[in-house]
Amino acid sequence: MGPVELLHMSVFSQSFSPCGRFLAAGNNYGEIALFSLAAALSPDATPANQKPVLTFTAHEGPVFSLLSTDCVLLSAGNGEISAWNWAELTKKNVKPLWTKRPNYKSGLEIPEINSMVINPRDNSLAIGAGDNNVHILDLEHGAFKATLQGHTDYVHCVCVREREAELLSGGEDGAVRMWDSRTGQCVHCVEVYKYESCARPQYGKWISCVTTDSDWMVRRHVTLCELLAAGPRRVNLLLLVVFTC
């Protein structure tokens, strides 16, 4: 990669290997770079140690999302997901185990895949996509089994609330939707931008990131200091919504 490409490169995604020894990073050129953390973080590290030990092209467009499992690295780009064996990558053998595409409405439609999360309850992969939908891939059988519809704009982020068998998604439309992962039905929708204390009109209403634990906390506005002060107090659900410009 030349100096011009390096100057205009953006890193969209990153994920640690299951062993914790490597970091994978995906960029806007469709490349995945693999870094050795032991070498890069060594007290005697040189600039050469901080460069990738492996770089390969994974997708034709940007690598928007990376996710590691116990055995594979999942990468997502424009309209497709690929799986790479971690053991082979560490040996510098680059060959995808498989590549899947969700069932889009049109064959000409190539929406980006912005976020992925694994639901351990049914060994499925939830995918937040640019076609306004959340697609569910059955990892055991390698087939898409459901499409969750309800967002009116791009889906930017997905996460799983394991204990309650719920999936959460946030999108460009400013809504956080909660889905019953067993039925695929939306059980609740929070339009965050409609709450004055949460609205950020100068940045828009879109949700860039959402995360949850097994409890629920209903607050008008929650700061980091307030979360830390709450300590071990148990409430019904903790929902953290992050806005970025």
CSV table of C-alpha atoms in Angstrom, one decimal:
chain,number,residue,atom,x,y,z
A,1,MET,CA,0.0,0.0,0.0
A,2,GLY,CA,1.4,3.4,-1.0
A,3,PRO,CA,1.7,6.6,1.0
A,4,VAL,CA,-1.5,8.1,-0.6
A,5,GLU,CA,-3.6,5.1,0.4
A,6,LEU,CA,-2.1,5.1,3.9
A,7,LEU,CA,-2.9,8.8,4.3
A,8,HIS,CA,-6.6,8.2,3.3
A,9,MET,CA,-7.1,4.9,5.1
A,10,SER,CA,-9.8,4.5,7.8
A,11,VAL,CA,-10.1,1.7,10.2
A,12,PHE,CA,-13.7,0.7,10.5
A,13,SER,CA,-13.5,-2.4,12.7
A,14,GLN,CA,-11.4,-4.5,15.0
A,15,SER,CA,-11.5,-7.7,16.9
A,16,PHE,CA,-9.2,-9.7,19.2
A,17,SER,CA,-8.3,-13.3,18.5
A,18,PRO,CA,-9.8,-15.9,20.9
A,19,CYS,CA,-6.3,-16.5,22.3
A,20,GLY,CA,-5.8,-12.8,22.9
A,21,ARG,CA,-2.4,-12.7,21.1
A,22,PHE,CA,-3.6,-11.1,17.9
A,23,LEU,CA,-5.7,-8.0,16.8
A,24,ALA,CA,-7.5,-8.0,13.5
A,25,ALA,CA,-8.4,-4.6,12.0
A,26,GLY,CA,-10.5,-3.9,8.9
A,27,ASN,CA,-10.1,-0.8,6.7
A,28,ASN,CA,-11.9,1.1,4.0
A,29,TYR,CA,-10.0,-0.7,1.2
A,30,GLY,CA,-11.5,-4.1,2.1
A,31,GLU,CA,-8.3,-5.3,3.8
A,32,ILE,CA,-7.9,-7.1,7.1
A,33,ALA,CA,-4.6,-6.6,9.0
A,34,LEU,CA,-3.4,-9.0,11.7
A,35,PHE,CA,-1.2,-7.5,14.4
A,36,SER,CA,0.9,-9.5,16.9
A,37,LEU,CA,0.1,-7.9,20.3
A,38,ALA,CA,3.1,-9.6,22.0
A,39,ALA,CA,5.5,-8.2,19.5
A,40,ALA,CA,3.9,-4.7,19.3
A,41,LEU,CA,3.5,-4.2,23.0
A,42,SER,CA,6.9,-5.6,24.0
A,43,PRO,CA,9.2,-3.2,25.9
A,44,ASP,CA,11.8,-3.8,23.1
A,45,ALA,CA,9.3,-3.3,20.3
A,46,THR,CA,10.6,-1.6,17.1
A,47,PRO,CA,8.5,0.1,14.5
A,48,ALA,CA,8.7,-3.1,12.5
A,49,ASN,CA,7.1,-5.0,15.3
A,50,GLN,CA,4.1,-2.7,15.3
A,51,LYS,CA,3.3,-3.4,11.6
A,52,PRO,CA,0.9,-6.2,10.6
A,53,VAL,CA,2.2,-9.7,10.5
A,54,LEU,CA,-0.4,-10.4,7.8
A,55,THR,CA,-2.5,-8.2,5.5
A,56,PHE,CA,-5.1,-9.6,3.0
A,57,THR,CA,-8.0,-8.4,1.0
A,58,ALA,CA,-11.3,-9.8,2.5
A,59,HIS,CA,-13.9,-7.8,0.6
A,60,GLU,CA,-14.2,-5.6,-2.5
A,61,GLY,CA,-15.5,-2.7,-0.3
A,62,PRO,CA,-14.8,-1.6,3.3
A,63,VAL,CA,-14.7,-4.0,6.1
A,64,PHE,CA,-17.4,-2.5,8.3
A,65,SER,CA,-17.5,-5.2,11.0
A,66,LEU,CA,-15.3,-7.9,12.5
A,67,LEU,CA,-16.3,-10.5,15.1
A,68,SER,CA,-14.4,-13.3,16.7
A,69,THR,CA,-15.6,-16.7,17.8
A,70,ASP,CA,-13.7,-19.5,19.5
A,71,CYS,CA,-12.5,-20.7,16.1
A,72,VAL,CA,-13.2,-18.2,13.3
A,73,LEU,CA,-13.0,-14.5,12.5
A,74,LEU,CA,-16.2,-13.1,10.9
A,75,SER,CA,-15.8,-10.1,8.5
A,76,ALA,CA,-18.6,-8.1,6.9
A,77,GLY,CA,-18.5,-5.7,4.0
A,78,ASN,CA,-20.9,-4.5,1.4
A,79,GLY,CA,-23.6,-7.1,1.4
A,80,GLU,CA,-21.7,-10.2,2.5
A,81,ILE,CA,-20.1,-12.0,5.5
A,82,SER,CA,-17.1,-14.2,5.3
A,83,ALA,CA,-15.6,-16.6,7.9
A,84,TRP,CA,-11.9,-17.1,8.3
A,85,ASN,CA,-10.2,-19.8,10.4
A,86,TRP,CA,-8.1,-18.2,13.1
A,87,ALA,CA,-5.7,-21.2,13.2
A,88,GLU,CA,-5.0,-20.8,9.5
A,89,LEU,CA,-4.7,-17.0,9.7
A,90,THR,CA,-2.0,-17.3,12.3
A,91,LYS,CA,-0.2,-19.6,9.8
A,92,LYS,CA,-0.7,-16.9,7.2
A,93,ASN,CA,-3.0,-19.1,5.1
A,94,VAL,CA,-5.7,-16.9,3.7
A,95,LYS,CA,-8.8,-18.7,2.4
A,96,PRO,CA,-12.4,-18.1,3.6
A,97,LEU,CA,-14.3,-21.0,5.1
A,98,TRP,CA,-17.5,-19.6,3.6
A,99,THR,CA,-19.1,-16.4,2.3
A,100,LYS,CA,-22.8,-15.7,2.9
A,101,ARG,CA,-25.2,-13.0,1.6
A,102,PRO,CA,-28.5,-12.1,3.4
A,103,ASN,CA,-31.7,-12.4,1.4
A,104,TYR,CA,-32.1,-8.9,0.0
A,105,LYS,CA,-35.2,-7.7,-1.7
A,106,SER,CA,-33.4,-7.0,-5.0
A,107,GLY,CA,-30.4,-8.7,-6.6
A,108,LEU,CA,-29.1,-5.3,-7.4
A,109,GLU,CA,-29.2,-4.2,-3.8
A,110,ILE,CA,-25.8,-4.2,-2.0
A,111,PRO,CA,-26.3,-2.7,1.4
A,112,GLU,CA,-23.4,-2.5,3.8
A,113,ILE,CA,-23.4,-4.8,6.9
A,114,ASN,CA,-22.6,-2.5,9.8
A,115,SER,CA,-22.7,-4.8,12.9
A,116,MET,CA,-22.8,-8.4,13.9
A,117,VAL,CA,-23.4,-10.2,17.2
A,118,ILE,CA,-23.7,-13.9,18.1
A,119,ASN,CA,-26.7,-15.1,20.0
A,120,PRO,CA,-25.5,-18.1,22.1
A,121,ARG,CA,-29.0,-19.3,22.9
A,122,ASP,CA,-29.6,-20.7,19.4
A,123,ASN,CA,-26.1,-20.3,17.8
A,124,SER,CA,-27.2,-17.7,15.4
A,125,LEU,CA,-25.6,-14.5,14.0
A,126,ALA,CA,-27.6,-11.3,14.0
A,127,ILE,CA,-26.6,-8.8,11.3
A,128,GLY,CA,-27.5,-5.1,11.3
A,129,ALA,CA,-27.6,-4.0,7.6
A,130,GLY,CA,-28.1,-1.0,5.4
A,131,ASP,CA,-31.4,-2.3,4.0
A,132,ASN,CA,-33.0,-1.2,7.3
A,133,ASN,CA,-33.3,-4.9,8.5
A,134,VAL,CA,-31.7,-7.2,11.0
A,135,HIS,CA,-30.9,-10.6,9.4
A,136,ILE,CA,-30.5,-13.8,11.4
A,137,LEU,CA,-28.1,-16.5,10.1
A,138,ASP,CA,-28.3,-20.0,11.6
A,139,LEU,CA,-24.6,-20.8,12.1
A,140,GLU,CA,-25.3,-24.5,12.5
A,141,HIS,CA,-27.0,-24.9,9.1
A,142,GLY,CA,-25.4,-22.0,7.3
A,143,ALA,CA,-28.7,-20.5,6.2
A,144,PHE,CA,-30.6,-17.2,6.9
A,145,LYS,CA,-33.7,-18.1,8.9
A,146,ALA,CA,-35.3,-14.7,9.7
A,147,THR,CA,-35.4,-11.0,8.7
A,148,LEU,CA,-36.5,-8.6,11.5
A,149,GLN,CA,-38.3,-5.6,9.9
A,150,GLY,CA,-39.3,-2.4,11.6
A,151,HIS,CA,-36.5,0.2,11.3
A,152,THR,CA,-37.1,2.8,8.7
A,153,ASP,CA,-33.5,3.6,8.0
A,154,TYR,CA,-30.0,1.9,8.2
A,155,VAL,CA,-29.4,-0.4,11.1
A,156,HIS,CA,-26.1,0.6,12.7
A,157,CYS,CA,-25.7,-1.7,15.7
A,158,VAL,CA,-27.0,-4.9,17.3
A,159,CYS,CA,-26.5,-6.5,20.6
A,160,VAL,CA,-27.9,-9.5,22.6
A,161,ARG,CA,-29.6,-9.5,26.0
A,162,GLU,CA,-28.9,-13.1,26.8
A,163,ARG,CA,-30.9,-13.8,29.9
A,164,GLU,CA,-34.1,-12.4,28.4
A,165,ALA,CA,-33.6,-13.9,24.9
A,166,GLU,CA,-33.8,-10.4,23.5
A,167,LEU,CA,-32.0,-8.8,20.6
A,168,LEU,CA,-31.5,-5.0,20.5
A,169,SER,CA,-30.9,-2.9,17.4
A,170,GLY,CA,-30.2,0.8,16.8
A,171,GLY,CA,-30.5,2.7,13.6
A,172,GLU,CA,-30.3,5.8,11.5
A,173,ASP,CA,-34.0,6.4,12.3
A,174,GLY,CA,-33.1,7.1,16.0
A,175,ALA,CA,-34.9,4.1,17.3
A,176,VAL,CA,-33.7,1.3,19.6
A,177,ARG,CA,-35.8,-1.8,18.9
A,178,MET,CA,-36.0,-4.8,21.2
A,179,TRP,CA,-36.8,-8.1,19.5
A,180,ASP,CA,-37.9,-11.4,21.0
A,181,SER,CA,-35.2,-13.7,19.5
A,182,ARG,CA,-37.6,-16.7,19.7
A,183,THR,CA,-40.4,-15.2,17.7
A,184,GLY,CA,-38.7,-12.5,15.7
A,185,GLN,CA,-41.3,-9.9,16.9
A,186,CYS,CA,-40.5,-6.4,18.1
A,187,VAL,CA,-41.6,-6.2,21.7
A,188,HIS,CA,-40.6,-2.6,22.4
A,189,CYS,CA,-39.3,0.5,20.6
A,190,VAL,CA,-37.5,3.5,22.2
A,191,GLU,CA,-37.3,6.5,20.0
A,192,VAL,CA,-34.4,8.1,21.9
A,193,TYR,CA,-34.4,11.5,20.1
A,194,LYS,CA,-37.9,12.2,21.3
A,195,TYR,CA,-36.6,12.6,24.9
A,196,GLU,CA,-35.3,16.1,25.4
A,197,SER,CA,-32.5,15.1,27.7
A,198,CYS,CA,-31.2,12.6,25.1
A,199,ALA,CA,-31.8,14.6,21.9
A,200,ARG,CA,-28.8,15.8,20.0
A,201,PRO,CA,-30.4,17.8,17.1
A,202,GLN,CA,-27.0,19.2,16.0
A,203,TYR,CA,-25.8,15.7,15.3
A,204,GLY,CA,-29.0,14.1,14.1
A,205,LYS,CA,-31.1,11.4,15.7
A,206,TRP,CA,-29.2,8.3,14.6
A,207,ILE,CA,-27.9,5.7,17.0
A,208,SER,CA,-24.4,4.6,16.4
A,209,CYS,CA,-24.0,2.1,19.3
A,210,VAL,CA,-26.1,0.3,21.8
A,211,THR,CA,-25.2,-2.2,24.6
A,212,THR,CA,-27.0,-3.8,27.5
A,213,ASP,CA,-26.5,-6.0,30.5
A,214,SER,CA,-29.2,-8.2,32.0
A,215,ASP,CA,-30.8,-5.4,34.0
A,216,TRP,CA,-32.8,-2.4,33.1
A,217,MET,CA,-32.2,1.2,34.3
A,218,VAL,CA,-34.7,3.8,33.2
A,219,ARG,CA,-33.2,7.3,33.4
A,220,ARG,CA,-33.7,10.5,31.5
A,221,HIS,CA,-30.0,10.9,31.1
A,222,VAL,CA,-27.2,8.6,32.4
A,223,THR,CA,-23.7,9.8,32.7
A,224,LEU,CA,-20.6,7.7,33.3
A,225,CYS,CA,-20.3,9.2,36.8
A,226,GLU,CA,-23.9,8.2,37.6
A,227,LEU,CA,-23.3,4.7,36.4
A,228,LEU,CA,-20.2,4.3,38.6
A,229,ALA,CA,-22.0,5.8,41.6
A,230,ALA,CA,-24.9,3.3,41.2
A,231,GLY,CA,-22.5,0.5,42.2
A,232,PRO,CA,-24.1,-3.0,42.5
A,233,ARG,CA,-27.6,-1.7,42.8
A,234,ARG,CA,-29.9,-4.0,40.8
A,235,VAL,CA,-32.5,-2.5,38.5
A,236,ASN,CA,-34.4,-3.9,35.6
A,237,LEU,CA,-32.2,-3.2,32.6
A,238,LEU,CA,-29.1,-1.0,31.8
A,239,LEU,CA,-29.4,0.5,28.3
A,240,LEU,CA,-26.5,2.7,27.2
A,241,VAL,CA,-27.0,4.6,23.9
A,242,VAL,CA,-24.0,6.4,22.4
A,243,PHE,CA,-24.4,9.3,20.0
A,244,THR,CA,-21.5,10.3,17.7
A,245,CYS,CA,-21.2,13.1,15.2
